Tab-separated table of C-alpha atoms in Angstrom:
chain	number	residue	atom	x	y	z
E	30	UNK	CA	-3.412	14.534	1.779
E	31	UNK	CA	-0.584	13.842	4.201
E	32	UNK	CA	2.980	14.075	2.922
E	33	UNK	CA	5.195	11.314	4.245
E	34	UNK	CA	8.949	10.973	4.091
E	35	UNK	CA	11.146	8.022	4.982
E	36	UNK	CA	14.827	7.757	5.743
E	37	UNK	CA	16.910	6.094	4.477
E	38	UNK	CA	15.508	5.546	1.011
E	39	UNK	CA	17.707	2.497	0.609
E	40	UNK	CA	20.476	0.678	2.414
E	41	UNK	CA	22.689	-2.340	2.077
E	42	UNK	CA	23.437	-4.016	5.382
E	43	UNK	CA	25.411	-6.928	6.692
E	44	UNK	CA	23.858	-9.989	8.229
E	45	UNK	CA	23.417	-9.692	11.999
E	46	UNK	CA	23.229	-5.912	12.109
E	47	UNK	CA	20.192	-3.697	12.723
E	48	UNK	CA	18.712	-0.815	10.753
E	49	UNK	CA	16.343	1.863	11.975
E	50	UNK	CA	13.961	3.397	9.458
E	51	UNK	CA	12.391	6.756	10.133
E	52	UNK	CA	8.968	7.933	9.025
E	53	UNK	CA	7.966	11.582	9.224
E	54	UNK	CA	4.570	13.001	8.307
E	55	UNK	CA	3.763	16.668	7.774
E	56	UNK	CA	0.636	16.675	9.947
E	57	UNK	CA	-0.539	15.015	13.128
E	58	UNK	CA	-2.107	11.636	12.516
E	59	UNK	CA	-3.667	9.164	14.875
E	60	UNK	CA	-2.565	5.965	13.200
E	61	UNK	CA	0.691	5.017	11.514
E	62	UNK	CA	1.455	1.660	10.012
E	63	UNK	CA	4.505	-0.289	8.913
E	64	UNK	CA	4.390	-2.703	5.999
E	65	UNK	CA	6.838	-5.093	4.403
E	66	UNK	CA	6.892	-5.745	0.683
E	67	UNK	CA	9.122	-8.655	-0.198
E	68	UNK	CA	10.521	-8.831	-3.735
E	69	UNK	CA	7.738	-9.327	-6.237
E	70	UNK	CA	5.140	-9.601	-3.490
E	71	UNK	CA	2.267	-7.586	-2.161
E	72	UNK	CA	2.206	-5.618	1.058
E	73	UNK	CA	2.073	-7.299	4.438
E	74	UNK	CA	1.223	-5.310	7.537
E	75	UNK	CA	3.888	-5.599	10.217
E	76	UNK	CA	2.343	-3.471	12.928
E	77	UNK	CA	0.324	-0.428	13.846
E	78	UNK	CA	2.366	2.215	15.626
E	79	UNK	CA	0.431	3.680	18.533
E	80	UNK	CA	1.396	7.014	20.037
E	81	UNK	CA	2.152	6.673	23.710
E	82	UNK	CA	1.806	2.920	23.857
E	83	UNK	CA	3.291	-0.248	22.447
E	84	UNK	CA	2.818	-1.088	18.813
E	85	UNK	CA	0.243	-3.668	17.818
E	86	UNK	CA	1.892	-6.460	15.855
E	87	UNK	CA	0.330	-8.717	13.262
E	88	UNK	CA	0.619	-12.458	13.365
E	89	UNK	CA	4.103	-13.551	12.416
E	90	UNK	CA	5.824	-10.356	13.522
E	91	UNK	CA	7.352	-9.816	16.956
E	92	UNK	CA	8.603	-6.830	18.861
E	93	UNK	CA	12.082	-8.261	19.390
E	94	UNK	CA	12.631	-8.461	15.647
E	95	UNK	CA	10.795	-5.278	14.647
E	96	UNK	CA	10.798	-2.803	17.533
E	97	UNK	CA	8.748	0.295	16.781
E	98	UNK	CA	8.706	3.695	18.395
E	99	UNK	CA	6.048	6.389	18.108
E	100	UNK	CA	7.142	9.325	20.258
E	101	UNK	CA	4.606	11.789	18.852
E	102	UNK	CA	1.827	12.176	16.306
E	103	UNK	CA	4.112	12.940	13.366
E	104	UNK	CA	6.997	10.494	13.704
E	105	UNK	CA	7.709	6.784	13.994
E	106	UNK	CA	10.647	4.447	13.623
E	107	UNK	CA	10.894	0.795	12.688
E	108	UNK	CA	14.013	-1.172	13.516
E	109	UNK	CA	14.844	-4.358	11.693
E	110	UNK	CA	16.994	-6.285	14.158
E	111	UNK	CA	19.577	-9.006	13.704
E	112	UNK	CA	19.038	-8.951	9.985
E	113	UNK	CA	19.291	-11.892	7.620
E	114	UNK	CA	19.029	-11.974	3.823
E	115	UNK	CA	15.358	-12.943	4.232
E	116	UNK	CA	14.734	-9.440	5.597
E	117	UNK	CA	15.601	-7.924	2.224
E	118	UNK	CA	12.424	-6.057	1.348
E	119	UNK	CA	10.879	-2.687	0.856
E	120	UNK	CA	9.596	-1.300	4.148
E	121	UNK	CA	6.746	1.158	3.831
E	122	UNK	CA	5.290	3.534	6.332
E	123	UNK	CA	1.706	4.691	5.959
E	124	UNK	CA	-0.656	6.952	7.845
E	125	UNK	CA	-4.385	7.079	8.266
E	126	UNK	CA	-5.802	10.391	7.138
E	127	UNK	CA	-9.272	10.828	8.556
E	128	UNK	CA	-9.595	14.497	7.800
E	129	UNK	CA	-11.883	13.833	4.855
E	130	UNK	CA	-15.147	13.315	6.728
E	131	UNK	CA	-17.202	13.319	3.568
E	132	UNK	CA	-14.777	11.234	1.570
E	133	UNK	CA	-13.890	8.679	4.197
E	134	UNK	CA	-10.592	7.686	5.708
E	135	UNK	CA	-7.593	6.963	3.532
E	136	UNK	CA	-4.182	5.414	3.998
E	137	UNK	CA	-1.324	7.327	2.448
E	138	UNK	CA	2.080	5.790	1.946
E	139	UNK	CA	5.623	6.963	2.200
E	140	UNK	CA	8.149	6.340	-0.584
E	141	UNK	CA	9.534	3.228	1.096
E	142	UNK	CA	12.940	2.046	2.245
E	143	UNK	CA	14.609	-0.549	0.074
E	144	UNK	CA	16.695	-2.822	2.266
E	145	UNK	CA	19.207	-5.352	1.010
E	146	UNK	CA	20.851	-7.683	3.505
E	147	UNK	CA	24.038	-9.461	2.443
F	21	UNK	CA	-12.189	-13.499	6.384
F	22	UNK	CA	-11.483	-10.827	3.847
F	23	UNK	CA	-9.463	-11.528	0.743
F	24	UNK	CA	-8.579	-9.815	-2.497
F	25	UNK	CA	-7.870	-11.454	-5.832
F	26	UNK	CA	-6.168	-9.768	-8.724
F	27	UNK	CA	-6.327	-12.503	-11.336
F	28	UNK	CA	-3.932	-10.898	-13.796
F	29	UNK	CA	-0.311	-10.959	-12.703
F	30	UNK	CA	0.904	-9.112	-15.776
F	31	UNK	CA	-0.907	-7.192	-18.508
F	32	UNK	CA	0.568	-5.665	-21.639
F	33	UNK	CA	-1.294	-3.006	-23.583
F	34	UNK	CA	-0.427	-0.677	-26.396
F	35	UNK	CA	-0.214	3.021	-25.711
F	36	UNK	CA	-3.581	4.594	-26.440
F	37	UNK	CA	-5.499	1.378	-25.882
F	38	UNK	CA	-8.073	0.961	-23.163
F	39	UNK	CA	-7.276	-0.801	-19.918
F	40	UNK	CA	-9.197	-2.806	-17.370
F	41	UNK	CA	-7.552	-4.316	-14.307
F	42	UNK	CA	-9.618	-6.803	-12.385
F	43	UNK	CA	-10.127	-6.965	-8.647
F	44	UNK	CA	-12.420	-9.377	-6.842
F	45	UNK	CA	-12.887	-9.417	-3.112
F	46	UNK	CA	-14.431	-11.498	-0.417
F	47	UNK	CA	-15.993	-9.596	2.443
F	48	UNK	CA	-19.232	-9.886	4.365
F	49	UNK	CA	-20.335	-6.274	4.320
F	50	UNK	CA	-19.718	-3.306	2.081
F	51	UNK	CA	-16.001	-2.776	2.288
F	52	UNK	CA	-13.725	0.140	1.778
F	53	UNK	CA	-12.078	-0.403	-1.619
F	54	UNK	CA	-8.912	1.195	-2.910
F	55	UNK	CA	-6.646	1.166	-5.921
F	56	UNK	CA	-3.024	2.151	-5.491
F	57	UNK	CA	-0.252	2.432	-8.063
F	58	UNK	CA	3.417	1.783	-7.433
F	59	UNK	CA	5.988	2.960	-9.951
F	60	UNK	CA	9.399	1.271	-9.894
F	61	UNK	CA	11.338	2.233	-6.802
F	62	UNK	CA	8.467	4.269	-5.419
F	63	UNK	CA	5.907	4.018	-2.661
F	64	UNK	CA	2.197	3.563	-3.236
F	65	UNK	CA	0.111	6.369	-4.629
F	66	UNK	CA	-3.642	6.414	-4.141
F	67	UNK	CA	-5.558	6.357	-7.426
F	68	UNK	CA	-9.092	6.215	-6.091
F	69	UNK	CA	-11.301	4.752	-3.401
F	70	UNK	CA	-14.872	3.707	-2.708
F	71	UNK	CA	-16.600	3.554	0.629
F	72	UNK	CA	-20.182	4.572	-0.117
F	73	UNK	CA	-22.382	6.421	-2.586
F	74	UNK	CA	-21.967	6.415	-6.339
F	75	UNK	CA	-20.562	3.085	-7.431
F	76	UNK	CA	-18.566	4.619	-10.284
F	77	UNK	CA	-15.590	6.370	-8.801
F	78	UNK	CA	-13.291	8.790	-10.572
F	79	UNK	CA	-9.657	8.989	-9.636
F	80	UNK	CA	-6.476	10.712	-10.604
F	81	UNK	CA	-4.642	10.336	-13.921
F	82	UNK	CA	-7.870	9.555	-15.785
F	83	UNK	CA	-8.614	6.318	-13.947
F	84	UNK	CA	-12.017	5.172	-12.809
F	85	UNK	CA	-13.363	2.111	-11.017
F	86	UNK	CA	-16.786	0.624	-10.592
F	87	UNK	CA	-18.005	-1.162	-7.483
F	88	UNK	CA	-20.270	-4.055	-8.409
F	89	UNK	CA	-21.689	-5.608	-5.271
F	90	UNK	CA	-23.341	-8.498	-7.105
F	91	UNK	CA	-19.994	-9.505	-8.599
F	92	UNK	CA	-17.842	-8.574	-5.599
F	93	UNK	CA	-15.648	-6.644	-7.971
F	94	UNK	CA	-13.941	-3.296	-8.139
F	95	UNK	CA	-12.288	-3.186	-11.552
F	96	UNK	CA	-10.036	-0.320	-12.554
F	97	UNK	CA	-10.380	1.219	-16.001
F	98	UNK	CA	-8.749	3.813	-18.166
F	99	UNK	CA	-9.943	4.639	-21.691
F	100	UNK	CA	-6.521	5.474	-23.150
F	101	UNK	CA	-3.286	4.304	-21.584
F	102	UNK	CA	-0.148	6.450	-21.562
F	103	UNK	CA	3.393	5.119	-21.412
F	104	UNK	CA	3.760	6.676	-17.965
F	105	UNK	CA	1.021	4.363	-16.650
F	106	UNK	CA	3.440	1.441	-16.689
F	107	UNK	CA	3.614	0.377	-13.045
F	108	UNK	CA	2.323	-2.109	-10.499
F	109	UNK	CA	-1.315	-1.723	-9.473
F	110	UNK	CA	-2.679	-2.916	-6.148
F	111	UNK	CA	-6.271	-3.348	-5.114
F	112	UNK	CA	-6.997	-3.208	-1.383
F	113	UNK	CA	-10.108	-3.979	0.654
F	114	UNK	CA	-11.073	-3.700	4.275
F	115	UNK	CA	-13.759	-2.834	6.809
F	116	UNK	CA	-12.112	0.539	7.057
F	117	UNK	CA	-9.083	2.338	5.751
F	118	UNK	CA	-7.215	1.392	8.935
F	119	UNK	CA	-7.485	-2.331	8.242
F	120	UNK	CA	-6.642	-3.106	4.642
F	121	UNK	CA	-5.805	-6.337	2.889
F	122	UNK	CA	-3.885	-5.971	-0.346
F	123	UNK	CA	-4.066	-8.021	-3.492
F	124	UNK	CA	-0.953	-9.465	-5.075
F	125	UNK	CA	-0.801	-6.749	-7.692
F	126	UNK	CA	-0.967	-6.484	-11.476
F	127	UNK	CA	2.060	-5.338	-13.372
F	128	UNK	CA	1.200	-3.174	-16.363
F	129	UNK	CA	3.523	-2.908	-19.343
F	130	UNK	CA	2.768	-0.303	-21.999
F	131	UNK	CA	4.224	-0.804	-25.463
F	132	UNK	CA	4.617	2.054	-27.933
């Protein structure tokens, strides 16, 4: 399975600032995803990061607030812009591993970035 | 539209006891089904998945799950719980692994 790392693991930020979260995977993958997990909640998909093209955002999420880059098949960044306390969440990167033809595709997750906005 | 229900927000079991976490889904066709576990401060770790074939699926850490089409369920089981199993468990469903909808999670507490 793919091994995924995220940086930073946690951060405390001031209102109005921006934070860029990095996601690195140890193998080339076609699809990478960004999720938000608000305190005590389940996961909500923010967007799918597409290599070489703009990210595909889910309803309720916009590029101006959550710009995403995907410069190659092993790396992506998510920026949380103009932060407010409501943005305090865990942000998770995941990848689609479709190398298991017999076992089907699987999403694997990074360790997450715990963001607190004051 | 697809949806996932995990009816139990919080479950407490004694160490060594058996465990069953419930997951019901709504989806028109046979979905991809997953169970993930999230320990405090950690990301999600895949426990097991179903997408076709044998409806009883074995996973890591001694977990298993059974896909029951007639009940639209994919309940997670473990015969003997260990203290290290205390975590949050998420069921996920989708038409494929690239399009998953997650349940709200079940928090498991294990008492000695």
